[in-house]
Coordinates of C-alpha atoms and ligand atoms in Angstrom, one line a residue:
X63 CA 0.0 0.0 0.0
X64 CA 2.8 2.4 1.0
X65 CA 4.5 1.7 -2.3
X66 CA 2.0 3.9 -4.1
X67 CA 3.3 6.9 -2.1
X68 CA 7.0 6.1 -1.5
X69 CA 9.9 5.9 -3.9
X70 CA 13.1 4.4 -2.4
X71 CA 16.2 5.1 -4.5
X72 CA 17.8 1.9 -5.9
X73 CA 21.0 2.0 -3.9
X74 CA 19.1 2.6 -0.7
X75 CA 16.7 -0.2 -1.4
X76 CA 19.6 -2.5 -2.1
X77 CA 21.4 -1.5 1.2
X78 CA 18.2 -2.1 3.2
X79 CA 17.6 -5.5 1.6
X80 CA 21.1 -6.5 2.4
X81 CA 20.9 -5.2 6.0
X82 CA 23.6 -2.6 5.3
X83 CA 23.9 0.7 7.2
X84 CA 21.7 3.5 5.9
X85 CA 21.5 7.0 7.3
X86 CA 18.5 9.2 6.7
X87 CA 18.9 13.0 6.2
X88 CA 16.3 15.8 6.4
X89 CA 15.6 18.4 3.7
X90 CA 14.2 21.4 5.7
X91 CA 17.8 22.2 6.4
X92 CA 18.4 22.4 2.6
X93 CA 15.3 24.3 1.6
X94 CA 14.8 26.5 4.6
X95 CA 17.8 26.3 6.8
X96 CA 20.7 27.5 4.6
X97 CA 21.2 29.8 1.6
X98 CA 22.0 28.6 -1.9
X99 CA 24.5 27.4 -3.0
X100 CA 26.0 26.5 0.5
X101 CA 22.9 24.4 1.2
X102 CA 23.4 22.2 -1.8
X103 CA 27.2 21.9 -1.3
X104 CA 26.6 20.9 2.3
X105 CA 23.9 18.4 1.5
X106 CA 26.2 16.7 -1.0
X107 CA 29.2 16.8 1.3
X108 CA 27.2 15.2 4.1
X109 CA 26.2 12.4 1.7
X110 CA 29.9 11.9 0.8
X111 CA 31.0 11.8 4.4
X112 CA 28.4 9.0 5.1
X113 CA 29.4 7.1 2.0
X114 CA 33.1 7.4 2.8
X115 CA 32.5 5.8 6.2
X116 CA 30.8 2.8 4.4
X117 CA 27.1 3.7 4.9
X118 CA 24.5 4.7 2.4
X119 CA 22.9 8.2 2.7
X120 CA 19.2 8.7 2.1
X121 CA 18.1 12.3 1.9
X122 CA 14.3 12.5 2.3
X123 CA 11.9 15.0 0.7
X124 CA 8.6 15.1 -1.2
X125 CA 8.8 15.9 -4.9
X126 CA 5.6 16.2 -7.0
X127 CA 3.7 14.5 -4.2
X128 CA 6.1 11.4 -4.2
X129 CA 7.8 10.7 -0.9
X130 CA 11.4 10.2 -1.9
X131 CA 13.9 8.2 0.2
X132 CA 17.3 9.0 -1.4
X133 CA 17.7 11.9 -3.8
X134 CA 19.7 12.4 -6.9
X135 CA 22.2 15.3 -7.2
X136 CA 19.7 17.1 -9.4
X137 CA 16.9 16.7 -6.9
X138 CA 19.0 18.1 -4.1
X139 CA 20.0 21.0 -6.3
X140 CA 16.3 21.6 -7.0
X141 CA 15.4 21.7 -3.3
X142 CA 18.2 24.1 -2.7
X143 CA 17.1 26.6 -5.3
X144 CA 13.3 26.3 -5.7
X145 CA 10.8 28.7 -4.1
X146 CA 7.8 26.3 -4.1
X147 CA 9.0 23.9 -1.4
X148 CA 6.7 23.7 1.7
X149 CA 8.0 23.0 5.1
X150 CA 6.4 19.6 5.9
X151 CA 5.9 18.3 9.4
X152 CA 3.6 15.4 10.5
X153 CA 0.3 17.3 10.0
X154 CA 1.3 18.6 6.5
X155 CA 2.3 15.3 5.0
X156 CA -1.1 14.1 3.7
X157 CA -1.8 17.4 2.0
X158 CA 1.5 17.9 0.2
X159 CA 1.4 14.2 -0.9
X160 CA -2.2 14.2 -2.1
X161 CA -1.9 17.5 -3.9
X162 CA 1.3 16.5 -5.7
X163 CA 3.4 19.3 -4.2
X164 CA 7.0 19.7 -3.2
X165 CA 8.0 19.5 0.5
X166 CA 11.0 19.6 2.6
X167 CA 10.8 17.3 5.6
X168 CA 11.4 18.4 9.2
X169 CA 12.9 16.2 12.0
X170 CA 9.3 14.9 12.7
X171 CA 8.4 14.0 9.2
X172 CA 11.9 12.7 8.3
X173 CA 11.6 10.3 11.3
X174 CA 8.1 9.1 10.1
X175 CA 9.4 8.4 6.6
X176 CA 12.7 6.8 7.8
X177 CA 10.6 4.4 9.9
X178 CA 8.4 3.6 6.9
X179 CA 11.4 2.8 4.9
X180 CA 13.1 0.8 7.7
X181 CA 16.0 3.2 8.4
X182 CA 17.0 3.4 12.0
X183 CA 19.5 6.3 12.1
X184 CA 18.8 9.9 11.1
X185 CA 21.3 12.8 11.1
X186 CA 20.4 16.4 11.3
X187 CA 21.8 19.7 12.7
X188 CA 19.4 20.7 15.5
X189 CA 16.0 19.5 16.7
X190 CA 12.9 21.6 17.3
X191 CA 11.7 22.0 20.9
X192 CA 9.8 23.9 23.5
X193 CA 9.9 27.6 22.6
X194 CA 10.7 30.3 25.1
X195 CA 7.4 31.7 26.3
X196 CA 5.6 28.4 25.5
X197 CA 3.6 28.7 28.7
X198 CA 1.6 31.4 26.8
X199 CA 2.1 30.5 23.2
X200 CA 1.9 26.7 23.5
X201 CA 4.6 26.6 20.8
X202 CA 6.1 23.1 21.1
X203 CA 7.7 21.5 18.0
X204 CA 6.0 18.4 16.7
X205 CA 9.6 17.0 16.6
X206 CA 9.3 16.2 20.3
X207 CA 6.1 14.1 20.0
X208 CA 7.6 12.3 17.1
X209 CA 10.7 11.5 19.2
X210 CA 8.3 10.1 21.8
X211 CA 6.7 7.6 19.5
X212 CA 8.8 6.8 16.4
X213 CA 11.7 4.3 16.5
X214 CA 14.5 6.3 14.9
X215 CA 17.8 7.5 16.6
X216 CA 18.4 11.1 15.9
X217 CA 21.9 12.5 15.8
X218 CA 22.0 16.2 16.4
X219 CA 24.1 19.0 17.9
X220 CA 21.5 19.6 20.6
X221 CA 19.1 22.4 20.0
X222 CA 19.5 26.2 19.5
X223 CA 18.9 28.4 22.4
X224 CA 16.2 30.2 20.4
X225 CA 14.3 27.5 22.4
X226 CA 13.9 27.0 26.1
X227 CA 16.4 24.2 26.5
X228 CA 15.4 23.5 30.1
X229 CA 11.7 23.0 29.2
X230 CA 12.6 21.0 26.1
X231 CA 14.6 18.6 28.3
X232 CA 11.7 18.4 30.8
X233 CA 9.2 17.6 28.0
X234 CA 11.5 14.9 26.7
X235 CA 11.8 13.4 30.1
X236 CA 8.0 13.3 30.5
X237 CA 7.6 11.5 27.2
X238 CA 10.4 9.0 27.9
X239 CA 12.8 10.2 25.3
X240 CA 16.4 9.4 26.3
X241 CA 18.8 12.2 25.8
X242 CA 22.4 10.9 25.4
X243 CA 25.4 13.2 25.4
X244 CA 28.0 11.8 22.9
X245 CA 31.3 12.3 24.7
X246 CA 29.7 15.0 27.0
X247 CA 27.8 15.3 30.2
X248 CA 26.2 18.6 29.0
X249 CA 23.4 19.1 26.5
X250 CA 25.0 21.0 23.6
X251 CA 23.4 24.2 22.4
X252 CA 24.1 23.7 18.7
X253 CA 26.5 26.6 18.1
X254 CA 28.2 26.0 21.4
X255 CA 29.2 22.9 23.2
X256 CA 27.6 23.8 26.5
X257 CA 24.1 24.9 27.6
X258 CA 24.3 24.6 31.4
X259 CA 21.9 21.6 31.2
X260 CA 22.9 18.0 31.9
X261 CA 22.1 15.1 29.7
X262 CA 20.6 11.9 31.1
X263 CA 23.5 9.7 30.1
X264 CA 26.9 10.2 28.6
X265 CA 28.1 7.6 26.1
X266 CA 31.5 7.7 24.5
X267 CA 31.3 5.1 21.6
X268 CA 29.0 4.4 18.8
X269 CA 29.1 0.7 19.7
X270 CA 27.8 1.4 23.2
X271 CA 25.1 3.7 21.7
X272 CA 24.0 0.9 19.3
X273 CA 23.6 -1.5 22.2
X274 CA 21.5 0.9 24.2
X275 CA 19.2 1.7 21.2
X276 CA 18.9 -2.0 20.4
X277 CA 18.0 -2.8 23.9
X278 CA 15.3 0.0 24.0
X279 CA 13.6 -1.4 21.0
X280 CA 14.0 -5.0 22.0
X281 CA 12.2 -4.1 25.2
X282 CA 9.3 -2.7 23.2
X283 CA 10.0 0.8 24.4
X284 CA 8.9 2.7 21.4
X285 CA 10.2 6.1 20.4
X286 CA 13.4 7.7 19.4
X287 CA 16.6 8.6 21.2
X288 CA 18.5 11.8 21.0
X289 CA 22.2 11.5 20.4
X290 CA 23.5 15.0 21.3
X291 CA 26.9 15.4 19.6
X292 CA 28.6 18.7 20.5
X293 CA 30.1 20.9 17.7
X294 CA 33.9 20.4 17.5
X295 CA 35.7 22.9 19.6
X296 CA 37.5 24.6 16.7
X297 CA 34.1 25.6 15.1
X298 CA 32.3 26.6 18.2
X299 CA 30.9 30.2 18.3
X300 CA 31.6 32.8 20.9
X301 CA 28.9 32.5 23.6
X302 CA 28.3 36.2 23.8
X303 CA 28.0 36.8 20.1
X304 CA 25.5 34.0 19.6
X305 CA 23.5 34.9 22.7
X306 CA 23.1 38.5 21.7
X307 CA 22.0 37.5 18.2
X308 CA 19.4 35.1 19.6
X309 CA 18.0 37.7 22.1
X310 CA 17.6 40.2 19.3
X311 CA 16.0 37.7 17.0
X312 CA 13.5 36.7 19.7
X313 CA 12.6 40.4 20.2
X314 CA 12.1 40.9 16.5
X315 CA 9.9 37.7 16.2
X316 CA 7.7 39.1 18.9
X317 CA 7.5 42.6 17.4
X318 CA 6.6 41.1 13.9
X319 CA 4.2 38.6 15.4
X320 CA 5.7 35.5 13.8
X321 CA 3.4 32.6 14.5
X322 CA 3.0 28.8 13.9
X323 CA 5.4 27.0 11.5
X324 CA 7.0 30.3 10.5
X325 CA 8.5 30.9 14.0
X326 CA 11.5 28.6 13.7
X327 CA 12.5 29.7 10.1
X328 CA 12.1 33.3 11.2
X329 CA 14.4 32.9 14.1
X330 CA 16.9 30.8 12.2
X331 CA 17.1 33.4 9.4
X332 CA 17.4 36.3 11.8
X333 CA 20.2 34.7 13.8
X334 CA 22.0 33.9 10.6
X335 CA 21.7 37.6 9.4
X336 CA 22.9 38.9 12.8
X337 CA 26.0 36.8 12.9
X338 CA 26.8 37.2 9.1
X339 CA 28.7 34.2 7.7
X340 CA 29.9 33.0 11.1
X341 CA 27.0 31.0 12.2
X342 CA 26.6 29.4 8.8
X343 CA 30.1 28.0 8.9
X344 CA 29.6 26.6 12.4
X345 CA 26.3 25.1 11.2
X346 CA 27.9 23.3 8.3
X347 CA 30.7 21.9 10.4
X348 CA 28.5 20.5 13.1
X349 CA 26.4 18.7 10.5
X350 CA 29.5 17.1 9.1
X351 CA 30.5 16.0 12.5
X352 CA 27.0 14.5 13.1
X353 CA 27.2 12.7 9.7
X354 CA 30.3 10.9 10.9
X355 CA 28.8 9.7 14.2
X356 CA 25.5 8.8 12.4
X357 CA 27.3 6.6 9.8
X358 CA 29.4 4.9 12.5
X359 CA 26.2 4.3 14.6
X360 CA 24.3 2.9 11.6
X361 CA 27.2 0.5 11.0
X362 CA 27.3 -0.6 14.6
X363 CA 23.6 -1.2 14.7
X364 CA 23.8 -3.5 11.6
X365 CA 26.6 -5.5 13.3
X366 CA 24.5 -6.4 16.3
Ligands
PSU224 N1 16.5 23.9 14.3 C1 17.6 24.2 13.6 N2 17.7 24.1 12.3 C2 16.6 23.7 11.5 C3 15.4 23.3 12.2 C4 15.4 23.4 13.6 O1 18.6 24.6 14.3 O2 16.7 23.6 10.3 C5 14.3 22.8 11.4 C6 14.2 21.3 11.5 O3 13.8 20.7 10.3 C7 13.2 21.0 12.6 C8 12.2 22.2 12.3 O4 12.6 19.8 12.5 O5 13.0 23.2 12.0 C9 11.4 22.5 13.5 O6 10.4 23.4 13.2 P1 9.2 23.7 14.2 O7 9.8 24.4 15.3 O8 8.2 24.5 13.4 O9 8.6 22.4 14.6
MN225 MN1 6.1 25.7 16.4

């Protein structure tokens, strides 16, 4: 039944059939997270890093209503340039698919599609979370609910402090989502290695990570797991610079009344502008770093 909607690229299908390591990648970061042409260059380089480690990359998006698992170079190029690409989270999926439109997938929808395809590991930059002021706005990313129910491990560099990181971690605890620090005791804040918040568990190797994930799912404990992998020290941003940019972006979002699915892209764009090229370079480097861990993790999971 699903075949009517999903198209899995040949090399991805082959790898899945042969129980080889596959790593899912999202496309909101390409269409809405970075400017052209850096977005396309980054997406292609991430795929290369994963391939060089011996795993198969599967970038996920919706093109003309088809759910694509694994994209060609041309398709990635299209997503990076086009203006008609919707940001697609769980609630948007049926509309974009049935209307035959183009969509870039968020963490939530990439997890859903990865699960449908049988992919266990997904690499991204940062996850969505509980927004600052959520006690009034109720703005909590659908990514968190997805992490609570869908069996995919998500490798990220934590979450940006455009969010309320404390509330995000509380929410994840309530919904039983393990937050693992990869080589760290502290939850990383995307651009910086530290946030002032502790993770639940520190794990130092991909093999150990794979064992924990496998055990979780063997026990029937559904849901994802967050592998929080801090940005390498040499690419970390200055705490002051990034914090000031984030406060200003938040103020502007409030003044302009940004709402709903536009909030996150508005804040991301604004922070990027306020830090010029600096934050973009950090962003790219942390994704590369996550790609490496994700590929290693996918390989370890297949060995078990
Ligand atoms: N955070 C980032 N970069 C991103 C996103 C979040 O630092 O590109 C994107 C991801 O695709 C994430 C989505 O799943 O934004 C969350 O959007 P929202 O807050 O509207 O759920
Ligand atoms: Mn939101």
